[in-house]
Short mmCIF file of C-alpha atoms and ligand atoms in Angstrom, two decimals:
data_model
loop_
_atom_site.label_atom_id
_atom_site.label_comp_id
_atom_site.label_asym_id
_atom_site.label_seq_id
_atom_site.Cartn_x
_atom_site.Cartn_y
_atom_site.Cartn_z
CA MET A 3 -17.09 -9.28 -11.81
CA PHE A 4 -17.14 -11.57 -8.79
CA TYR A 5 -14.57 -12.02 -6.05
CA ILE A 6 -13.50 -15.27 -4.46
CA SER A 7 -11.37 -16.12 -1.44
CA THR A 8 -7.89 -17.58 -1.82
CA ARG A 9 -8.88 -20.25 0.73
CA GLY A 10 -12.45 -20.90 -0.23
CA ASP A 11 -14.55 -22.81 -2.66
CA ALA A 12 -15.74 -20.92 -5.70
CA SER A 13 -19.40 -21.83 -5.17
CA GLU A 14 -21.96 -19.28 -6.25
CA SER A 15 -23.00 -18.43 -2.70
CA SER A 16 -19.54 -17.41 -1.54
CA LYS A 17 -18.90 -15.07 -4.47
CA LYS A 18 -18.96 -11.39 -3.68
CA THR A 19 -19.22 -8.14 -5.60
CA PHE A 20 -16.79 -5.23 -5.25
CA CYS A 21 -19.01 -3.19 -2.92
CA GLU A 22 -19.66 -6.25 -0.75
CA ILE A 23 -15.97 -6.62 0.02
CA LEU A 24 -15.06 -2.91 -0.01
CA LEU A 25 -15.49 -2.31 3.71
CA GLY A 26 -14.29 -5.69 4.91
CA GLY A 27 -10.90 -7.28 5.41
CA LEU A 28 -10.28 -11.00 5.35
CA ALA A 29 -12.81 -13.38 3.82
CA PRO A 30 -14.75 -15.36 6.45
CA ASP A 31 -12.51 -18.40 5.81
CA GLY A 32 -9.39 -16.33 6.58
CA GLY A 33 -8.34 -15.95 2.94
CA LEU A 34 -7.95 -12.85 0.79
CA TYR A 35 -10.30 -11.74 -1.94
CA LEU A 36 -9.29 -11.81 -5.59
CA PRO A 37 -11.24 -11.52 -8.83
CA GLU A 38 -12.59 -14.84 -10.05
CA SER A 39 -10.39 -14.28 -13.08
CA TYR A 40 -8.26 -11.29 -14.03
CA PRO A 41 -9.87 -8.92 -16.52
CA GLN A 42 -7.79 -8.67 -19.69
CA VAL A 43 -6.72 -5.58 -21.58
CA THR A 44 -6.59 -5.74 -25.35
CA ARG A 45 -4.01 -4.12 -27.55
CA ALA A 46 -6.72 -1.75 -28.81
CA GLU A 47 -7.50 -0.69 -25.25
CA LEU A 48 -3.84 -0.05 -24.50
CA ASP A 49 -3.60 2.11 -27.62
CA GLN A 50 -6.66 4.02 -26.50
CA TRP A 51 -5.48 4.40 -22.91
CA ARG A 52 -1.99 5.66 -23.73
CA GLY A 53 -3.04 9.30 -23.95
CA LEU A 54 -5.47 9.38 -21.04
CA SER A 55 -5.17 11.63 -18.01
CA TYR A 56 -4.55 9.87 -14.70
CA ALA A 57 -8.21 10.17 -13.65
CA ASP A 58 -9.50 8.88 -16.98
CA LEU A 59 -7.03 6.00 -16.90
CA ALA A 60 -8.06 5.17 -13.33
CA PHE A 61 -11.67 5.08 -14.45
CA ALA A 62 -10.82 2.79 -17.39
CA VAL A 63 -8.78 0.36 -15.29
CA LEU A 64 -11.08 0.32 -12.25
CA SER A 65 -14.18 -0.18 -14.41
CA LYS A 66 -12.76 -3.62 -15.11
CA PHE A 67 -12.87 -4.46 -11.41
CA ILE A 68 -15.95 -2.55 -10.28
CA ASP A 69 -19.27 -3.24 -11.95
CA ASP A 70 -21.64 -2.54 -9.08
CA ILE A 71 -21.18 1.24 -8.95
CA PRO A 72 -22.91 3.12 -11.78
CA PRO A 73 -20.18 4.31 -14.20
CA ALA A 74 -21.11 7.98 -13.89
CA ASP A 75 -20.75 7.76 -10.10
CA LEU A 76 -17.43 5.94 -10.28
CA LYS A 77 -16.19 8.53 -12.75
CA ALA A 78 -17.18 11.34 -10.40
CA LEU A 79 -15.37 9.67 -7.46
CA VAL A 80 -12.22 9.15 -9.49
CA ASP A 81 -12.29 12.69 -10.89
CA LYS A 82 -12.66 14.14 -7.42
CA THR A 83 -9.70 12.06 -6.15
CA TYR A 84 -6.98 12.39 -8.78
CA THR A 85 -6.61 16.15 -9.06
CA ALA A 86 -3.55 18.39 -9.19
CA GLU A 87 -4.74 19.93 -5.90
CA VAL A 88 -4.72 16.62 -4.01
CA TYR A 89 -1.40 15.51 -5.52
CA CYS A 90 0.25 18.92 -5.47
CA ASN A 91 3.31 18.03 -3.43
CA GLY A 92 5.32 17.40 -6.56
CA ARG A 93 8.60 19.18 -6.47
CA ASP A 94 7.70 20.64 -9.85
CA PRO A 95 4.21 22.23 -9.90
CA THR A 96 4.03 22.02 -13.69
CA GLN A 97 4.04 18.22 -13.28
CA ALA A 98 1.24 18.10 -10.72
CA GLU A 99 -1.53 17.36 -13.20
CA LYS A 100 0.29 14.14 -14.17
CA ILE A 101 -0.35 12.88 -10.58
CA THR A 102 2.48 10.31 -10.92
CA PRO A 103 5.15 12.00 -13.07
CA VAL A 104 8.35 10.16 -13.97
CA ARG A 105 11.67 11.74 -13.06
CA TRP A 106 14.28 10.37 -15.45
CA LEU A 107 17.70 9.93 -13.87
CA LYS A 108 19.16 8.90 -17.21
CA PRO A 109 17.68 7.39 -20.37
CA GLY A 110 16.04 4.10 -19.40
CA LEU A 111 16.06 4.65 -15.63
CA GLY A 112 13.44 6.76 -13.90
CA LEU A 113 11.58 7.33 -10.65
CA LEU A 114 7.81 6.92 -10.82
CA GLU A 115 6.73 9.52 -8.25
CA LEU A 116 3.98 8.05 -6.09
CA SER A 117 4.46 10.30 -3.09
CA ASN A 118 2.91 13.57 -4.18
CA GLY A 119 -0.24 13.10 -2.10
CA PRO A 120 -1.08 14.81 1.21
CA THR A 121 1.08 12.58 3.45
CA LEU A 122 4.04 12.30 1.06
CA ALA A 123 3.92 8.50 0.77
CA PHE A 124 2.54 6.19 -1.90
CA LYS A 125 -0.26 4.97 0.35
CA ASP A 126 -2.13 8.17 -0.54
CA MET A 127 -2.51 6.88 -4.10
CA ALA A 128 -5.05 4.28 -3.01
CA MET A 129 -6.21 5.64 0.32
CA GLN A 130 -7.51 8.92 -1.09
CA LEU A 131 -9.83 7.03 -3.42
CA LEU A 132 -10.79 4.66 -0.63
CA GLY A 133 -12.01 7.61 1.45
CA ASN A 134 -14.30 8.71 -1.35
CA LEU A 135 -15.48 5.16 -2.11
CA PHE A 136 -16.24 4.48 1.56
CA GLU A 137 -18.23 7.69 1.93
CA TYR A 138 -20.21 6.96 -1.24
CA VAL A 139 -21.06 3.34 -0.38
CA LEU A 140 -21.90 4.10 3.26
CA ALA A 141 -24.25 6.90 2.22
CA LYS A 142 -26.02 4.53 -0.19
CA GLN A 143 -26.43 1.90 2.51
CA GLY A 144 -27.33 4.46 5.20
CA GLU A 145 -24.50 3.01 7.27
CA GLN A 146 -21.60 4.25 9.33
CA ILE A 147 -18.15 2.83 10.01
CA ASN A 148 -15.58 3.42 12.71
CA ILE A 149 -12.13 2.65 11.45
CA LEU A 150 -9.77 1.32 14.09
CA GLY A 151 -6.09 0.83 13.44
CA ALA A 152 -2.57 0.96 14.77
CA THR A 153 0.23 2.70 12.96
CA SER A 154 3.93 3.27 13.21
CA GLY A 155 3.75 6.03 10.62
CA ASP A 156 2.71 6.00 6.97
CA THR A 157 -0.50 3.95 7.00
CA GLY A 158 -2.16 5.81 9.83
CA SER A 159 -1.54 9.24 8.43
CA ALA A 160 -2.62 8.19 4.92
CA ALA A 161 -5.86 6.80 6.38
CA GLU A 162 -6.54 9.94 8.41
CA TYR A 163 -5.93 12.32 5.51
CA ALA A 164 -8.19 10.17 3.32
CA MET A 165 -11.05 9.95 5.82
CA ARG A 166 -10.93 13.42 7.39
CA GLY A 167 -14.25 15.23 7.18
CA LYS A 168 -15.97 12.25 5.50
CA ARG A 169 -19.60 11.65 6.42
CA GLY A 170 -20.39 8.37 8.17
CA ILE A 171 -16.77 7.67 9.02
CA ARG A 172 -14.72 8.05 12.19
CA VAL A 173 -11.08 7.06 12.52
CA PHE A 174 -9.53 5.86 15.79
CA MET A 175 -5.81 5.52 15.20
CA LEU A 176 -3.42 4.20 17.82
CA SER A 177 0.24 5.11 17.64
CA PRO A 178 3.17 4.51 20.01
CA ASP A 179 3.59 7.61 22.15
CA ALA A 180 6.80 9.53 21.42
CA ARG A 181 8.14 6.85 19.06
CA MET A 182 7.39 8.43 15.70
CA SER A 183 9.41 11.26 14.21
CA ALA A 184 8.39 14.82 15.06
CA PHE A 185 7.29 15.22 11.46
CA GLN A 186 5.12 12.09 11.50
CA ARG A 187 3.54 13.08 14.82
CA ALA A 188 2.80 16.55 13.51
CA GLN A 189 1.28 15.15 10.33
CA MET A 190 -1.25 13.08 12.26
CA TYR A 191 -1.84 14.95 15.48
CA SER A 192 -2.29 18.38 13.91
CA LEU A 193 -5.50 17.26 12.20
CA GLN A 194 -8.40 19.06 13.86
CA ASP A 195 -11.25 17.27 12.08
CA ALA A 196 -13.99 16.14 14.43
CA ASN A 197 -14.07 12.59 12.98
CA ILE A 198 -10.36 11.89 13.51
CA PHE A 199 -9.17 10.54 16.87
CA ASN A 200 -5.49 10.07 17.59
CA ILE A 201 -4.66 7.84 20.52
CA ALA A 202 -1.03 7.76 21.62
CA VAL A 203 -0.35 4.65 23.65
CA ARG A 204 2.45 4.56 26.24
CA GLY A 205 4.44 1.71 24.70
CA VAL A 206 5.79 0.50 21.37
CA PHE A 207 3.99 -0.19 18.11
CA ASP A 208 3.30 -3.83 19.02
CA ASP A 209 1.48 -2.74 22.18
CA ALA A 210 -0.78 -0.56 20.06
CA GLN A 211 -1.25 -3.36 17.54
CA ASP A 212 -2.11 -5.87 20.28
CA ILE A 213 -4.82 -3.59 21.64
CA VAL A 214 -6.36 -3.25 18.18
CA LYS A 215 -6.32 -7.04 17.70
CA ALA A 216 -7.89 -7.61 21.11
CA ILE A 217 -10.68 -5.14 20.38
CA PHE A 218 -11.41 -6.73 16.98
CA ASN A 219 -11.55 -10.12 18.72
CA ASP A 220 -14.36 -8.84 20.94
CA ARG A 221 -17.08 -9.61 18.42
CA ASP A 222 -19.87 -7.92 20.36
CA PHE A 223 -17.94 -4.69 20.73
CA LYS A 224 -16.88 -4.81 17.09
CA ALA A 225 -20.45 -5.26 15.84
CA ARG A 226 -21.99 -2.80 18.26
CA TYR A 227 -19.63 0.00 17.31
CA ARG A 228 -19.36 -0.95 13.64
CA LEU A 229 -15.61 -1.25 13.70
CA GLY A 230 -13.73 -1.67 10.44
CA ALA A 231 -10.16 -1.54 9.17
CA VAL A 232 -8.30 -0.15 6.17
CA ASN A 233 -5.20 -2.34 6.27
CA SER A 234 -3.08 -3.32 3.33
CA ILE A 235 -5.05 -6.48 2.49
CA ASN A 236 -8.07 -4.38 1.52
CA TRP A 237 -8.81 -5.36 -2.06
CA ALA A 238 -9.80 -1.86 -3.18
CA ARG A 239 -6.37 -0.58 -2.18
CA VAL A 240 -4.62 -3.21 -4.27
CA ALA A 241 -6.91 -2.65 -7.27
CA THR A 242 -6.40 1.10 -7.12
CA GLN A 243 -2.62 0.64 -7.16
CA VAL A 244 -2.85 -1.24 -10.46
CA VAL A 245 -3.54 2.08 -12.19
CA TYR A 246 -0.10 3.61 -11.75
CA TYR A 247 1.61 0.61 -13.30
CA PHE A 248 -0.30 1.42 -16.48
CA LYS A 249 0.55 5.11 -16.14
CA GLY A 250 4.23 4.28 -15.59
CA TYR A 251 4.25 1.88 -18.51
CA PHE A 252 2.95 4.55 -20.88
CA ALA A 253 5.46 7.08 -19.55
CA GLY A 254 8.33 4.66 -20.10
CA THR A 255 7.48 3.53 -23.65
CA GLN A 256 6.67 4.92 -27.06
CA SER A 257 4.50 2.05 -28.20
CA ASN A 258 2.66 -0.90 -26.72
CA ASP A 259 5.13 -3.37 -28.26
CA GLU A 260 7.74 -2.42 -25.70
CA GLN A 261 8.27 -3.78 -22.22
CA VAL A 262 9.00 -2.00 -18.94
CA ALA A 263 10.55 -3.25 -15.69
CA PHE A 264 9.46 -1.97 -12.29
CA ALA A 265 11.54 -1.99 -9.10
CA VAL A 266 9.36 -1.95 -6.00
CA PRO A 267 10.41 -1.37 -2.37
CA SER A 268 8.33 -4.03 -0.64
CA GLY A 269 6.98 -4.77 2.82
CA ASN A 270 3.51 -6.27 2.88
CA PHE A 271 3.64 -7.16 -0.82
CA GLY A 272 0.72 -4.78 -1.49
CA ASN A 273 2.38 -2.45 -3.95
CA ILE A 274 4.10 -5.14 -6.00
CA CYS A 275 0.99 -7.34 -5.90
CA ALA A 276 -0.72 -4.61 -7.93
CA GLY A 277 2.15 -4.83 -10.43
CA HIS A 278 1.67 -8.58 -10.66
CA ILE A 279 -2.03 -8.07 -11.33
CA ALA A 280 -1.35 -5.43 -14.01
CA ARG A 281 0.94 -7.96 -15.69
CA MET A 282 -1.67 -10.72 -15.43
CA MET A 283 -4.11 -8.35 -17.14
CA GLY A 284 -1.79 -8.19 -20.11
CA LEU A 285 0.25 -5.05 -19.47
CA PRO A 286 3.68 -5.71 -21.04
CA ILE A 287 5.71 -5.71 -17.84
CA GLY A 288 9.03 -7.44 -18.50
CA LYS A 289 10.25 -7.68 -14.94
CA LEU A 290 9.07 -7.03 -11.40
CA VAL A 291 12.07 -6.37 -9.19
CA LEU A 292 11.17 -6.92 -5.56
CA ALA A 293 13.40 -5.03 -3.12
CA THR A 294 13.45 -5.77 0.60
CA ASN A 295 15.49 -4.24 3.38
CA GLU A 296 17.18 -6.34 6.09
CA ASN A 297 13.78 -7.94 6.71
CA ASP A 298 14.24 -10.18 3.73
CA VAL A 299 11.71 -13.03 3.97
CA LEU A 300 10.35 -12.25 0.51
CA ASP A 301 13.79 -12.13 -1.07
CA ASP A 302 14.42 -15.53 0.53
CA PHE A 303 11.29 -16.94 -1.02
CA PHE A 304 11.97 -15.73 -4.53
CA ARG A 305 15.53 -17.03 -4.41
CA THR A 306 14.98 -20.35 -2.63
CA GLY A 307 11.27 -21.24 -2.63
CA VAL A 308 11.14 -21.22 1.17
CA TYR A 309 8.72 -18.81 2.85
CA ARG A 310 9.58 -18.46 6.50
CA PRO A 311 7.85 -15.52 8.17
CA ARG A 312 9.47 -14.28 11.33
CA GLY A 313 8.00 -13.14 14.60
CA THR A 314 8.01 -9.58 15.85
CA ALA A 315 11.07 -10.28 18.00
CA ASP A 316 13.07 -11.23 14.88
CA THR A 317 11.97 -8.24 12.84
CA TRP A 318 14.67 -5.57 12.63
CA ALA A 319 13.95 -1.89 13.11
CA THR A 320 15.65 -0.38 10.05
CA SER A 321 16.05 3.00 8.39
CA SER A 322 13.35 2.04 5.86
CA PRO A 323 10.80 1.43 8.61
CA SER A 324 7.71 1.03 6.41
CA MET A 325 9.25 -2.17 5.06
CA ASP A 326 10.00 -3.66 8.47
CA ILE A 327 7.63 -6.53 7.92
CA SER A 328 8.35 -10.22 8.27
CA LYS A 329 4.95 -11.61 7.40
CA ALA A 330 3.83 -10.11 4.12
CA SER A 331 0.06 -9.91 4.40
CA ASN A 332 -0.66 -9.75 0.65
CA PHE A 333 1.74 -12.50 -0.35
CA GLU A 334 -1.02 -15.11 -0.22
CA ARG A 335 -2.60 -13.43 -3.24
CA PHE A 336 0.45 -14.08 -5.39
CA VAL A 337 0.97 -17.62 -4.13
CA PHE A 338 -2.67 -18.37 -5.03
CA ASP A 339 -1.80 -17.62 -8.66
CA LEU A 340 1.52 -19.44 -8.38
CA VAL A 341 -0.17 -22.69 -7.29
CA GLY A 342 -2.67 -22.55 -10.12
CA ARG A 343 -5.40 -20.96 -7.98
CA ASP A 344 -5.98 -24.09 -5.97
CA PRO A 345 -7.51 -23.06 -2.61
CA ALA A 346 -6.76 -26.47 -1.10
CA VAL A 347 -3.04 -25.87 -1.59
CA ILE A 348 -3.33 -22.40 -0.05
CA ARG A 349 -5.20 -23.78 2.94
CA GLU A 350 -2.47 -26.32 3.49
CA LEU A 351 0.41 -23.83 3.10
CA TRP A 352 -1.17 -21.21 5.33
CA SER A 353 -2.15 -23.68 8.01
CA LYS A 354 1.61 -23.91 8.50
CA VAL A 355 2.15 -20.13 8.33
CA ASP A 356 -0.73 -19.38 10.69
CA ALA A 357 0.71 -21.85 13.19
CA GLY A 358 3.98 -19.91 13.16
CA GLY A 359 5.72 -22.21 10.69
CA SER A 360 7.02 -22.00 7.14
CA PHE A 361 6.62 -23.74 3.79
CA ASP A 362 9.02 -24.89 1.12
CA LEU A 363 8.04 -24.97 -2.55
CA SER A 364 11.57 -25.47 -3.87
CA ALA A 365 11.01 -29.06 -5.01
CA THR A 366 7.57 -28.43 -6.52
CA PRO A 367 6.54 -27.66 -10.09
CA TYR A 368 5.13 -24.38 -8.74
CA PHE A 369 8.60 -23.09 -7.96
CA ALA A 370 9.86 -24.29 -11.31
CA GLY A 371 7.10 -22.20 -12.89
CA LEU A 372 7.94 -19.07 -10.90
CA GLN A 373 9.97 -17.64 -13.75
CA LYS A 374 6.96 -16.99 -15.93
CA PHE A 375 5.67 -14.44 -13.41
CA GLY A 376 8.60 -12.11 -14.09
CA PHE A 377 9.84 -11.64 -10.53
CA VAL A 378 13.42 -11.11 -9.46
CA SER A 379 14.40 -10.06 -5.96
CA GLY A 380 17.17 -8.72 -3.80
CA LYS A 381 17.90 -7.01 -0.53
CA SER A 382 19.29 -3.66 0.46
CA THR A 383 20.87 -2.77 3.81
CA HIS A 384 21.35 0.42 5.79
CA ALA A 385 24.81 0.86 4.26
CA ASP A 386 23.32 0.35 0.77
CA ARG A 387 20.68 2.99 1.45
CA LEU A 388 23.27 5.56 2.50
CA THR A 389 25.42 4.79 -0.55
CA THR A 390 22.45 4.99 -2.90
CA ILE A 391 21.12 8.23 -1.43
CA ARG A 392 24.57 9.80 -1.73
CA ALA A 393 25.25 8.56 -5.23
CA ILE A 394 21.95 9.76 -6.62
CA HIS A 395 22.37 13.11 -4.95
CA GLU A 396 25.90 13.59 -6.23
CA ASN A 397 25.32 12.32 -9.75
CA HIS A 398 21.83 13.60 -10.42
CA GLY A 399 21.14 16.29 -7.82
CA VAL A 400 18.09 14.34 -6.67
CA MET A 401 17.17 13.52 -3.07
CA ILE A 402 15.40 10.24 -2.46
CA ASP A 403 14.00 8.67 0.69
CA PRO A 404 15.43 5.45 2.22
CA HIS A 405 12.64 3.19 0.88
CA THR A 406 13.06 4.42 -2.66
CA ALA A 407 16.80 3.90 -2.17
CA ASP A 408 16.18 0.20 -1.47
CA GLY A 409 14.30 -0.01 -4.77
CA LEU A 410 16.94 1.92 -6.68
CA LYS A 411 19.75 -0.29 -5.39
CA LEU A 412 18.04 -3.34 -6.90
CA ALA A 413 17.08 -1.43 -10.04
CA TRP A 414 20.77 -0.78 -10.72
CA GLU A 415 21.52 -4.46 -10.34
CA HIS A 416 18.78 -5.55 -12.74
CA CYS A 417 18.73 -2.72 -15.26
CA THR A 418 19.52 -3.63 -18.89
CA GLU A 419 19.92 -1.58 -22.06
CA GLN A 420 16.98 -3.35 -23.64
CA MET A 421 14.27 -2.46 -21.16
CA PRO A 422 13.48 0.80 -19.37
CA MET A 423 13.31 0.46 -15.58
CA LEU A 424 11.06 2.50 -13.32
CA VAL A 425 11.70 2.63 -9.58
CA LEU A 426 8.55 3.22 -7.59
CA GLU A 427 9.23 6.24 -5.41
CA THR A 428 7.26 5.40 -2.28
CA ALA A 429 7.96 8.40 -0.03
CA GLN A 430 9.51 11.83 -0.01
CA PRO A 431 12.80 12.35 1.84
CA ALA A 432 11.21 14.94 4.16
CA LYS A 433 9.56 12.09 6.08
CA PHE A 434 12.89 10.48 6.97
CA GLU A 435 15.07 13.36 8.00
CA GLU A 436 17.43 11.41 10.25
CA THR A 437 18.65 9.08 7.49
CA ILE A 438 18.97 11.91 4.97
CA VAL A 439 21.11 13.86 7.42
CA GLU A 440 23.23 10.77 8.03
CA ALA A 441 23.72 10.22 4.30
CA LEU A 442 24.08 13.77 3.05
CA GLY A 443 24.88 15.92 6.07
CA CYS A 444 22.01 18.27 5.27
CA GLN A 445 18.28 18.52 5.83
CA PRO A 446 15.91 17.01 3.27
CA GLU A 447 13.89 19.19 0.95
CA ARG A 448 10.41 19.86 2.18
CA PRO A 449 7.26 20.65 0.25
CA GLU A 450 5.95 24.09 1.13
CA SER A 451 2.66 22.64 2.33
CA THR A 452 4.44 21.10 5.31
CA ALA A 453 6.47 24.15 6.37
CA GLY A 454 6.18 24.71 10.11
CA ILE A 455 3.87 21.73 10.57
CA GLU A 456 5.56 20.83 13.87
CA LYS A 457 4.43 24.15 15.35
CA LEU A 458 0.71 23.58 14.77
CA SER A 459 -1.39 22.70 17.79
CA GLN A 460 -1.92 18.97 18.23
CA ARG A 461 -4.98 16.92 19.08
CA VAL A 462 -4.06 13.59 20.65
CA GLU A 463 -5.24 11.52 23.61
CA VAL A 464 -2.32 9.97 25.46
CA MET A 465 -3.15 6.84 27.47
CA ASP A 466 -1.70 3.67 28.97
CA ALA A 467 -1.52 0.53 26.85
CA ASP A 468 -4.82 -0.65 28.31
CA ILE A 469 -7.51 -2.32 26.20
CA ASP A 470 -10.37 -1.17 28.41
CA ALA A 471 -9.20 2.43 28.44
CA VAL A 472 -9.17 2.47 24.64
CA LYS A 473 -12.62 0.84 24.54
CA ARG A 474 -13.97 3.41 26.97
CA PHE A 475 -12.60 6.21 24.84
CA ILE A 476 -14.19 4.79 21.67
CA THR A 477 -17.51 4.25 23.43
CA ARG A 478 -17.55 7.75 24.81
CA GLU A 479 -16.78 9.40 21.49
CA ILE A 480 -19.30 7.35 19.49
CA GLU A 481 -22.11 7.62 22.01
CA GLY A 482 -21.30 11.26 22.69
CA ARG A 483 -21.15 11.03 26.43
C1 PLP B 509 4.03 0.95 2.92
C2 PLP B 509 5.31 1.37 2.34
C3 PLP B 509 6.15 0.47 1.62
C4 PLP B 509 5.81 -0.99 1.45
O1 PLP B 509 4.71 -1.21 0.64
P1 PLP B 509 3.97 -2.65 0.64
O2 PLP B 509 2.72 -2.42 -0.13
O3 PLP B 509 3.69 -2.95 2.09
O4 PLP B 509 4.88 -3.62 0.03
C5 PLP B 509 7.31 0.97 1.06
N1 PLP B 509 7.67 2.25 1.21
C6 PLP B 509 6.91 3.14 1.91
C7 PLP B 509 7.38 4.53 2.04
C8 PLP B 509 5.70 2.73 2.49
O5 PLP B 509 4.97 3.61 3.17
#
């Protein structure tokens, strides 16, 4: 299995293996990595996979993407990751060994629970495996990595919980001081592991993000301190997410003749990109329902063929904050398939995007062919979230978080009798207390593991939004002086 860049030529020399791209981000030409061609699943394989445990299924699916880790080693990494202990935050402990159980709201409509990991958001599904893969590959290469990132919440905590205590890895995570919820701060800052460094920057998320970008642009510093990232374009994260579409499909069907629809709350197009790939592999997915919040550039594209990313100033801060994205970093992967995998077309389209512009495919045969990829889209607003959270609580006694509510709103609109619909539950309500209180007038349920988390002592370095101060901190910690 070789990987190519969405913007590159497919010459032999530019092809990469899984482990070669594991620790990196963008391809050198600025594109994203994808398999040279999607591995296919046969009907016989689907029949065989139907009864597998989550870990065994993950091994089966990922073996199709990873052929440069010995199978026994990959199996051990997967087995160590997908355990009932790691994914124990299920509200029903008897379901924990399923890792991603389905909660049926009514026949044909269910929630695929992806938020039972340590940080209560779906990013744990991939990030926990990434931590184990990184540690394994770094040990083999005798290398180290220092992960640098900026977070406004979910990504940073998922990365820290995945990398804590791992050999050869340090995490330097910048967050906006006093801007995250008390729960989110406690989740990150209470970690006492020696390889985790929380840096709270006096400013907003963009200030933190700008510092990270500036440091990555300093090539000498980046090379000298072996800086790396774990952002949502990382191929291993996308590949790992493919697994739960299979798991959900089996949970929603009796036989492999049937189809399932998935509704996915989307931001960077990472989660739903994995659904697209599962479908391209031959999983019978009837529909992929893409849900956005008020930041609706993706909904615009799927309805009109125009992709017009917005700047930070035009990105709304909403009550489903992990979807407040106006430039969907994984979208290029889908468009590559849409334009028949022609890198020249991608280079042309993204030369416009990278210059702050937009592109319009409405009059092209590509847009006419969009239908065969199974996507439908729609948007959900703050008022919709409140209505959805209330309705589902009143009618089913279930509490959902605001992101899942965006997905459920669109699921209702696109649900049919003929095809079961699974909404990807991307976070637990405990993470978004304010909106739950606004919708329901009561506090969200909380997993026991997080009781009193705000009272734990916190380990965080507060500093000005100053690039050099952050560099000095990193230097000091790595060089131990
Ligand atoms: C990250 C995140 C999303 C968006 O996922 P993408 O892969 O960026 O589309 C949705 N909901 C929650 C809770 C998240 O943390």
